Tab-separated table of C-alpha atoms in Angstrom:
chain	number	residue	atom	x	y	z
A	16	UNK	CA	-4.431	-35.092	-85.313
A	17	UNK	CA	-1.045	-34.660	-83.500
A	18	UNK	CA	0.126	-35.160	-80.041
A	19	UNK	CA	0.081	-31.684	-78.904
A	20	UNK	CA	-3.847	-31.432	-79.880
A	21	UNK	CA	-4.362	-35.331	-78.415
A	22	UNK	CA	-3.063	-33.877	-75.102
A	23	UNK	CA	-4.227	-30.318	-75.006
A	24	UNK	CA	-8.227	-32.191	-75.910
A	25	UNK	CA	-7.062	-34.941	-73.150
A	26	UNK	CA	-6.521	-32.606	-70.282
A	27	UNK	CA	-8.707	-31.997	-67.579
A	28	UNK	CA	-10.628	-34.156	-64.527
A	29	UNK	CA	-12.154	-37.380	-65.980
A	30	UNK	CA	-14.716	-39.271	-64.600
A	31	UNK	CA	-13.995	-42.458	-65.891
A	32	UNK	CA	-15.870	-46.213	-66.233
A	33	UNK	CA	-13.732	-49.081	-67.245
A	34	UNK	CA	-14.821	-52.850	-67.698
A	35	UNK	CA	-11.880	-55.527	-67.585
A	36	UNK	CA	-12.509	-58.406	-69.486
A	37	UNK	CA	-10.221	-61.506	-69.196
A	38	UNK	CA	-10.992	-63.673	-71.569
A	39	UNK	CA	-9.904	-67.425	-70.639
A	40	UNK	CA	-12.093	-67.074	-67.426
A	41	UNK	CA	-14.767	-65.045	-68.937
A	42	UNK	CA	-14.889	-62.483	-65.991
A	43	UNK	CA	-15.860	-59.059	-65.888
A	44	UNK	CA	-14.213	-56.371	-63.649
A	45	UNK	CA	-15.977	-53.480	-62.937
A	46	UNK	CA	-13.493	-49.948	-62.671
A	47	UNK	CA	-14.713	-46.329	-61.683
A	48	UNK	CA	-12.263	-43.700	-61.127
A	49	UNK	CA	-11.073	-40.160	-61.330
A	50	UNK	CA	-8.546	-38.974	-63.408
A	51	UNK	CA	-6.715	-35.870	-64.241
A	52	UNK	CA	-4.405	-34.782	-67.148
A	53	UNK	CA	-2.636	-32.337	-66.422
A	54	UNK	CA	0.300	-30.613	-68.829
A	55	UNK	CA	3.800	-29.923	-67.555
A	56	UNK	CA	6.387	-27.627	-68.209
A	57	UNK	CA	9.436	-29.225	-69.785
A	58	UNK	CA	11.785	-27.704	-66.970
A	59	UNK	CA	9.609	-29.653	-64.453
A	60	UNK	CA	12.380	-31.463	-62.197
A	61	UNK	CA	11.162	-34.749	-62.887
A	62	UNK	CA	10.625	-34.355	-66.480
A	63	UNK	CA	14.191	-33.799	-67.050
A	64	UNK	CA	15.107	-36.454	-64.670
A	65	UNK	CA	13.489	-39.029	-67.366
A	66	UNK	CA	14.960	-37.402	-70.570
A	67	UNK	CA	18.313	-37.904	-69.058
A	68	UNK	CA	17.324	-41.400	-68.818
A	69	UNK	CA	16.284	-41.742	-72.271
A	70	UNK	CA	18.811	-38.837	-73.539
A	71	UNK	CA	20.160	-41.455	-75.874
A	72	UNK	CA	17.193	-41.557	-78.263
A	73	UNK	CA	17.710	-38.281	-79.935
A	74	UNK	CA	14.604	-36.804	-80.356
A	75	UNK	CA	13.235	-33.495	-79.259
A	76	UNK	CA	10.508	-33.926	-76.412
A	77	UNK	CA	7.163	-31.736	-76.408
A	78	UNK	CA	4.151	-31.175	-74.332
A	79	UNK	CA	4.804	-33.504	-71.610
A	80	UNK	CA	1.996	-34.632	-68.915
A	81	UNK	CA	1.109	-35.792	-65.861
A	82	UNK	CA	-1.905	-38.748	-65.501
A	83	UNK	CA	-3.088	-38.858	-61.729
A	84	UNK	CA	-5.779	-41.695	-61.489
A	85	UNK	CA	-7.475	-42.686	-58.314
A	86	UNK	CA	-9.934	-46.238	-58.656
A	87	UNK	CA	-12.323	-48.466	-56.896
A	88	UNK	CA	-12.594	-51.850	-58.510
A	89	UNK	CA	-15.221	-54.041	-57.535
A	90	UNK	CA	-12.650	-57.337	-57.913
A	91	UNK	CA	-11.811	-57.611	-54.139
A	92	UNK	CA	-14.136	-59.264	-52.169
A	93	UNK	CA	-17.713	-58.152	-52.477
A	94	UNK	CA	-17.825	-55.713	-49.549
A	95	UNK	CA	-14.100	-54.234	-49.377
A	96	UNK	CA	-13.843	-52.946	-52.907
A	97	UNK	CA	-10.122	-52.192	-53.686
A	98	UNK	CA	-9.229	-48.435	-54.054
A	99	UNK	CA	-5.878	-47.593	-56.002
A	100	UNK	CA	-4.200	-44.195	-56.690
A	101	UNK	CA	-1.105	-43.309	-58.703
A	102	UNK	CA	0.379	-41.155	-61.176
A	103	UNK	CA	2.317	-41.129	-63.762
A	104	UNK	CA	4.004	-38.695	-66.224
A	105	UNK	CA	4.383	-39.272	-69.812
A	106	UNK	CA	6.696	-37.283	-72.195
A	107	UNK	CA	6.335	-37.457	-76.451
A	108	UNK	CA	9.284	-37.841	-78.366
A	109	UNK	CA	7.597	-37.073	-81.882
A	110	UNK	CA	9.267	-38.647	-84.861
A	111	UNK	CA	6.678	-37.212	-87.447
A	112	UNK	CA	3.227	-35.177	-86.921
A	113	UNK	CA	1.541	-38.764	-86.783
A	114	UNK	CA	3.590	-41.154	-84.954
A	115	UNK	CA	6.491	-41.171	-81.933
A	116	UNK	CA	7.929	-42.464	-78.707
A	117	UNK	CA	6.454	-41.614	-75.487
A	118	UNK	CA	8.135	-42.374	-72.158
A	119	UNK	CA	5.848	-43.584	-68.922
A	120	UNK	CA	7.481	-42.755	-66.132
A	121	UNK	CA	5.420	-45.857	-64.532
A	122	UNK	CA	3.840	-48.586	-67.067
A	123	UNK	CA	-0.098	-49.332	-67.451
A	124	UNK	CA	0.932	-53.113	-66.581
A	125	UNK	CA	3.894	-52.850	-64.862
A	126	UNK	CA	4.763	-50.816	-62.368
A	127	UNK	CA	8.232	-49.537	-63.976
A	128	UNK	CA	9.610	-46.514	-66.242
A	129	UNK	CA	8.854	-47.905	-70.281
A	130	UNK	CA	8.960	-46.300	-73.719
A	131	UNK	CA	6.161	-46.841	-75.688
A	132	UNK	CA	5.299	-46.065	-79.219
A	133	UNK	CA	2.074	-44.090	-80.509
A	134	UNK	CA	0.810	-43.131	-83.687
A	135	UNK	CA	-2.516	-41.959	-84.668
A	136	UNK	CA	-4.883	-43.375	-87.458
A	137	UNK	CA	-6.597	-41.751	-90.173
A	138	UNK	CA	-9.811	-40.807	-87.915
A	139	UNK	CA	-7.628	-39.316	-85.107
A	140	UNK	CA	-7.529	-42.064	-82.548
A	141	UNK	CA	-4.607	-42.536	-80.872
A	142	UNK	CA	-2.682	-45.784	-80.442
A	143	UNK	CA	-0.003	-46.264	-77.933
A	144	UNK	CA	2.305	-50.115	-77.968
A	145	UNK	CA	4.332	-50.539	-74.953
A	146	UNK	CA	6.288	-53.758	-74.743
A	147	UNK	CA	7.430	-55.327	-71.522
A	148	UNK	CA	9.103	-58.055	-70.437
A	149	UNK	CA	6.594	-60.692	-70.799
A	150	UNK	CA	3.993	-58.969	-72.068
A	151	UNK	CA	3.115	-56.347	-75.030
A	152	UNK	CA	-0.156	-53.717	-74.110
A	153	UNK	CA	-2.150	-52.047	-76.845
A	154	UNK	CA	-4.503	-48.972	-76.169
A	155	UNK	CA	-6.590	-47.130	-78.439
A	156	UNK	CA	-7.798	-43.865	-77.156
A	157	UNK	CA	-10.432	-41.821	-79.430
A	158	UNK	CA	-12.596	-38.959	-78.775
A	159	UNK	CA	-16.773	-39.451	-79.280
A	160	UNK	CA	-17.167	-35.273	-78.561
A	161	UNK	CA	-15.226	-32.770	-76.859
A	162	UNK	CA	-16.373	-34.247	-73.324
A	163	UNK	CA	-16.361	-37.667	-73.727
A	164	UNK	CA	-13.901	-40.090	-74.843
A	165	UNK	CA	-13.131	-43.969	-74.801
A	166	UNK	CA	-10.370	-46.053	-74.150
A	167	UNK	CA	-9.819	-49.544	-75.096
A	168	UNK	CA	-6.568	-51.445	-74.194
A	169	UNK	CA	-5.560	-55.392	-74.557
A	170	UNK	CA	-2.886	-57.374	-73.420
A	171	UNK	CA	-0.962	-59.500	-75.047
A	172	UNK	CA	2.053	-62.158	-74.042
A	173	UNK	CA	5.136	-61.303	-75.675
A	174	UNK	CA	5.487	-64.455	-77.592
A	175	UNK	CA	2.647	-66.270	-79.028
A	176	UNK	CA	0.861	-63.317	-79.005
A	177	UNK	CA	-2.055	-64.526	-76.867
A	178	UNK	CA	-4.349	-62.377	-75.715
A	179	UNK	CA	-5.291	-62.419	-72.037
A	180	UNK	CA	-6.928	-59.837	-70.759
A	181	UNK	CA	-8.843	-56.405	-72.628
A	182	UNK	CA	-10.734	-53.567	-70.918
A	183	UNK	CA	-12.696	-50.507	-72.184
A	184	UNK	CA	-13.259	-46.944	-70.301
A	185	UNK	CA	-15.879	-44.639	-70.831
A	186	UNK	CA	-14.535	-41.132	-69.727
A	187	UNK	CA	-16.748	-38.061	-69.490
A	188	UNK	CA	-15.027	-34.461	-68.863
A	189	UNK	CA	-15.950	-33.458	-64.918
A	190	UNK	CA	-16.226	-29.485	-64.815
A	191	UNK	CA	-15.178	-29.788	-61.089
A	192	UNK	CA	-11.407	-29.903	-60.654
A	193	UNK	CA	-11.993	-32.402	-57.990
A	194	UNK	CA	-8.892	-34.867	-58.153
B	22	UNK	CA	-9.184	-53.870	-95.760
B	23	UNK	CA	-11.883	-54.022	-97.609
B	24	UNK	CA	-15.590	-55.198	-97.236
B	25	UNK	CA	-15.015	-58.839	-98.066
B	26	UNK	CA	-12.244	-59.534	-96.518
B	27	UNK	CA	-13.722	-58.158	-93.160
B	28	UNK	CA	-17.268	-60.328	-93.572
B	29	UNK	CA	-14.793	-63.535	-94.057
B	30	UNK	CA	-12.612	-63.125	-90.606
B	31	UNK	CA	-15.700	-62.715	-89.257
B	32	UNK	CA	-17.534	-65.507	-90.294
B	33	UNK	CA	-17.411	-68.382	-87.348
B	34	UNK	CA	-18.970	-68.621	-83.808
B	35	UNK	CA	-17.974	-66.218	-80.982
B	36	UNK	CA	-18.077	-65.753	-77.803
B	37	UNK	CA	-18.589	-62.114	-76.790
B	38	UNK	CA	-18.372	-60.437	-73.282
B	39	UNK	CA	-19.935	-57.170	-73.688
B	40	UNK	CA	-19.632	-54.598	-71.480
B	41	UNK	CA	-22.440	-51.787	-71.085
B	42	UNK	CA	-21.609	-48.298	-69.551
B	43	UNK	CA	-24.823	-45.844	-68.754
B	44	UNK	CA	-22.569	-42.467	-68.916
B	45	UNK	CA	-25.462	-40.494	-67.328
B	46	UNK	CA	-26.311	-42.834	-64.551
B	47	UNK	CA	-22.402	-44.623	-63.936
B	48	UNK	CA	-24.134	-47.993	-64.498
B	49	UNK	CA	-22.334	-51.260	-65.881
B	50	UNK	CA	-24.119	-54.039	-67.640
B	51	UNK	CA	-22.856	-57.341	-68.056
B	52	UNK	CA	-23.878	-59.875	-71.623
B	53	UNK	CA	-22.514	-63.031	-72.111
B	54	UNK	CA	-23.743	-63.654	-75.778
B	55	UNK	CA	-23.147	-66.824	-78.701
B	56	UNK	CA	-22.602	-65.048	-82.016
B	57	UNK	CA	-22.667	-66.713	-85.473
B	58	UNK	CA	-22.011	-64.620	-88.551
B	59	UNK	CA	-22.138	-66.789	-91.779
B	60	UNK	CA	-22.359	-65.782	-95.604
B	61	UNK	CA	-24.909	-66.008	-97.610
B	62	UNK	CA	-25.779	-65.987	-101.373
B	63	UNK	CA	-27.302	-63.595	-103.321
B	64	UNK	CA	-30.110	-65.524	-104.371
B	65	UNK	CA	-31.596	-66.013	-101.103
B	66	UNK	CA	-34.784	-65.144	-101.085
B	67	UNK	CA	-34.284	-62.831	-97.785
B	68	UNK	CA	-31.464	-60.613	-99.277
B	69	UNK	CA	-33.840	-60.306	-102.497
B	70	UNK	CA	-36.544	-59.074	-100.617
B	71	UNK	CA	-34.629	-56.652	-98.599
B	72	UNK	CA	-32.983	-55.208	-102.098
B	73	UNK	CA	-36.307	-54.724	-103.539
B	74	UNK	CA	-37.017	-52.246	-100.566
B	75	UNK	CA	-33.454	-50.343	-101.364
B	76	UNK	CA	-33.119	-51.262	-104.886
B	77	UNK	CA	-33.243	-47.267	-105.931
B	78	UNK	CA	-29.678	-47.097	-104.247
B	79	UNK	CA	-28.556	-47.826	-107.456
B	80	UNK	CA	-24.868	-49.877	-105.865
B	81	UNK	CA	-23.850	-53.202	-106.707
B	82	UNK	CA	-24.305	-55.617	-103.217
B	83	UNK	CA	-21.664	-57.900	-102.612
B	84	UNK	CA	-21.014	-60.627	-100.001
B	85	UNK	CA	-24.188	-60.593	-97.850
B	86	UNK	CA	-24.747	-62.239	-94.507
B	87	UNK	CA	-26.043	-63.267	-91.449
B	88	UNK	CA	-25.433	-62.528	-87.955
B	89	UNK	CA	-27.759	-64.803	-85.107
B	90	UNK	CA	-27.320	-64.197	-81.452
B	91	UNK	CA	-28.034	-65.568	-77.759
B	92	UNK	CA	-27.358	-63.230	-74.913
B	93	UNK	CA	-27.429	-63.110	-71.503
B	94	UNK	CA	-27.621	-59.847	-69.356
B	95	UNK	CA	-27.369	-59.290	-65.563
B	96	UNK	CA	-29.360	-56.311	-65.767
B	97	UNK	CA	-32.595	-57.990	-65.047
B	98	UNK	CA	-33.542	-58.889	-61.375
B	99	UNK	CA	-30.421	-60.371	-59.373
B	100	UNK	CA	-31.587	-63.960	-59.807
B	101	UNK	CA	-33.688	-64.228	-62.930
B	102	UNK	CA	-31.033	-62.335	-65.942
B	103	UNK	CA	-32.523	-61.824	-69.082
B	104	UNK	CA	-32.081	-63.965	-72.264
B	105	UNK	CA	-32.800	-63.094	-75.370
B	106	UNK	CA	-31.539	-63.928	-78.961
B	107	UNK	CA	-31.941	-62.736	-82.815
B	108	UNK	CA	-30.842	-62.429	-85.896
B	109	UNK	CA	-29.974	-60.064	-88.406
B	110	UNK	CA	-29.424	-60.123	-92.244
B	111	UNK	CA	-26.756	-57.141	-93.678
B	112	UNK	CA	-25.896	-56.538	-97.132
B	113	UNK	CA	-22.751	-54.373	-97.856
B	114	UNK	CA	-23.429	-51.962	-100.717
B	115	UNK	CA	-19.803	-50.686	-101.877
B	116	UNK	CA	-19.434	-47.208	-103.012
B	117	UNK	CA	-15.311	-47.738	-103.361
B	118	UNK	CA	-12.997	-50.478	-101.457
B	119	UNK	CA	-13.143	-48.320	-98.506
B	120	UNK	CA	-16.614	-47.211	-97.754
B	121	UNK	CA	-20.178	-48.088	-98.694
B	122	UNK	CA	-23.942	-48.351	-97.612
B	123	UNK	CA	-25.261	-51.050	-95.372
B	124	UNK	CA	-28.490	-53.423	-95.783
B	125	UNK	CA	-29.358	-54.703	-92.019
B	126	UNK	CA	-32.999	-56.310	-91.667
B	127	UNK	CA	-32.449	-55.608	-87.986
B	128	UNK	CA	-30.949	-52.471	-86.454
B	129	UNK	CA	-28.938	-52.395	-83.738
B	130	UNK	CA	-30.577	-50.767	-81.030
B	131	UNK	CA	-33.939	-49.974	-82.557
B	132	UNK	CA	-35.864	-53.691	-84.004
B	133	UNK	CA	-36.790	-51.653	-87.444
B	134	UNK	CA	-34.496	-52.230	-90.754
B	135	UNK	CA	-32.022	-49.391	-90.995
B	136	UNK	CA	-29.490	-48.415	-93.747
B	137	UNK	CA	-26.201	-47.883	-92.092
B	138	UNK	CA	-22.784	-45.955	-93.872
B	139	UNK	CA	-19.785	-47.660	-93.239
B	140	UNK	CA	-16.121	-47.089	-93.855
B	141	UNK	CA	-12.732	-48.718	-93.145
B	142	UNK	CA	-9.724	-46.608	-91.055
B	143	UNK	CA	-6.065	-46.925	-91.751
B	144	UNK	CA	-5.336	-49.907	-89.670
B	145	UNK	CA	-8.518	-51.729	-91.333
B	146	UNK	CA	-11.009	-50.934	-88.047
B	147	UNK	CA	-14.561	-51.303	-89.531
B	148	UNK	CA	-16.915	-48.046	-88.861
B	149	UNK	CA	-20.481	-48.668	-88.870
B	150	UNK	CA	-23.151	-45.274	-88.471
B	151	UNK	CA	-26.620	-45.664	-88.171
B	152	UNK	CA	-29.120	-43.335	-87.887
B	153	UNK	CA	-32.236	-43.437	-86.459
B	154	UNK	CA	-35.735	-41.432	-85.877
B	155	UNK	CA	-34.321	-39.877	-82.617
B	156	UNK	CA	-30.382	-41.439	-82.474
B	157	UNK	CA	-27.318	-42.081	-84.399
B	158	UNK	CA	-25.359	-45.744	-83.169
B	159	UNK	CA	-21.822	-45.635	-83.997
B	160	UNK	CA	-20.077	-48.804	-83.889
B	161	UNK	CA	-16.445	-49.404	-84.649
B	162	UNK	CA	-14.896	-53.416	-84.904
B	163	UNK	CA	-11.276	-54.187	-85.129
B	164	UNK	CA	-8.931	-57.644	-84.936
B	165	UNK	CA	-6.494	-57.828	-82.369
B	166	UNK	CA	-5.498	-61.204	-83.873
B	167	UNK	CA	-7.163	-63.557	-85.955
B	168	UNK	CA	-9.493	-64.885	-83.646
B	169	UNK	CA	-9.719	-62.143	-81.074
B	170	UNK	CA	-12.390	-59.154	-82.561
B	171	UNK	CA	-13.188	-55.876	-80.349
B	172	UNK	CA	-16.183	-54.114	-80.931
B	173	UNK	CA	-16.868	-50.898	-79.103
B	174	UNK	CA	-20.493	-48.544	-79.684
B	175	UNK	CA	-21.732	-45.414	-78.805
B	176	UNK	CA	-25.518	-43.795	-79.152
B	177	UNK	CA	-26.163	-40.624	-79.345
B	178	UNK	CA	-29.033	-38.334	-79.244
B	179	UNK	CA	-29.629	-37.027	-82.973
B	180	UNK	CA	-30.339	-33.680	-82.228
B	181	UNK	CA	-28.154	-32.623	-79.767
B	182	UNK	CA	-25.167	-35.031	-79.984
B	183	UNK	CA	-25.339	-35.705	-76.342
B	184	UNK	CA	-23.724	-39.238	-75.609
B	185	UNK	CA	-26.432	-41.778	-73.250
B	186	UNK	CA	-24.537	-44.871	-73.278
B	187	UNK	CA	-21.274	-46.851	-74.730
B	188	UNK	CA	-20.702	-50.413	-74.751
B	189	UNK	CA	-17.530	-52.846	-75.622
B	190	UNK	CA	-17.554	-56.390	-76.647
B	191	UNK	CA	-14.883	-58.554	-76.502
B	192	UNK	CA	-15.218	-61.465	-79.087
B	193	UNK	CA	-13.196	-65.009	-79.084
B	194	UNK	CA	-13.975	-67.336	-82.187
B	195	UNK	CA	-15.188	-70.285	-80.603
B	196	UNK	CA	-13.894	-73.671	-82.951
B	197	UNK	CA	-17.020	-75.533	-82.699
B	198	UNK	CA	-20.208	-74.517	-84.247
B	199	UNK	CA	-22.748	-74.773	-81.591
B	200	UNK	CA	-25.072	-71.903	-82.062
């Protein structure tokens, strides 16, 4: 596996199930949405608005994307579920065929730019480490057939490497291009 | 990793939140479950029967054990959710240090023995197959610290590879033994 193949298998409309777990409290959160992967050219305007950002890292950036998600949680109260939308774009800096940076231009926790790190294990699935300031996130992201895949993610606090919260998504290819 | 070393972080109580996704029918289920795994020896008389029955495997077994359960679902009516509790003896059957066969008395998702193929990834994340009469279960464990475990499943149909349902469990060793 390498990133181009991880993205160019990871594009398209998603419809996607994701349970939260946070584990000191022992509650479940309950996640559908709809996402879409889309890829980007590298001469998009906001593309190389980032790399100048990151310019300094000195590394030659491939096959950027753009995530659009949009969510209905079932953690507000019972009858006024909470709908979310965003988007972000993400842009691999490979350092070898297996691992790299990748820069968010909005984190999964933390609603700023970060670089994370990825690599892929010997099975294909993908790993992706971003650390913030209090807190370090982990997701796994691995393929069960062409249509479906599954993504698991935990969240760690910076320090004593506790782990507070973990969720899982269940993602199954949508041949509409509704998003 | 290797077989042994993954049976002994897991031995100890745990708490597990487990997450069920229906893919074809975008339902969640919610289990609370009380895990114990725990060694066992060679000699007992359970693990002798069961490699009578697969005794023409011809591989050495090593490190057997035992893995009891109490769960609680929220799948059953709103107000009456469904307990129910097991146990299950495995017995790891090394082919090399990173892959072997698998004794369970108890399958996972059908209540008939099974012999299951397991295998260890890069980062030491435990693979478990099983196949049965109409489905293959795929299950796939890893530590995200010594006393956090993640274990994530799939089932699919055997002939067609279609994908019914996923689930994810999120385990926290518990320090006193109260299973």
């Amino acid at each position: 596996m390498n990133i181009e193949r991880f993205i160019s298998q990871s594009e398209g409309v998603w419809r996607s199930m994701r349970s939260g777990h946070s584990l000191a409290f022992q509650q479940f959160e309950e996640v559908t949405s709809e996402i879409q992967i889309r890829s980007l050219p590298l001469e998009d305007v906001r593309v190389e608005t980032l790399l100048d950002i990151y310019k300094e890292k000195n590394l030659l950036p491939i096959s950027p994307f753009e995530i659009k998600w949009s969510s209905n949680s079932d953690w507000e109260e019972q009858n006024d579920s909470l709908i979310s939308s965003g988007k972000s774009i993400m842009i691999p800096l490979p350092k070898s065929s297996s691992e790299g940076l990748m820069i968010r231009s909005l984190g999964y926790i933390e609603a700023q730019k970060a670089l994370s790190h990825y690599s892929f294990l010997s099975d294909g699935t993908f790993l992706l480490s971003t650390q913030y300031d209090q807190t370090i996130a982990e997701e796994r992201i691995w393929f069960a057939s062409e249509n479906v895949r599954f993504r698991a993610s935990v969240i760690k606090t910076l320090g004593s490497g506790g782990i507070m919260q973990s969720s899982f998504a269940s993602e199954v290819r949508q041949l509409s291009q509704s998003v």
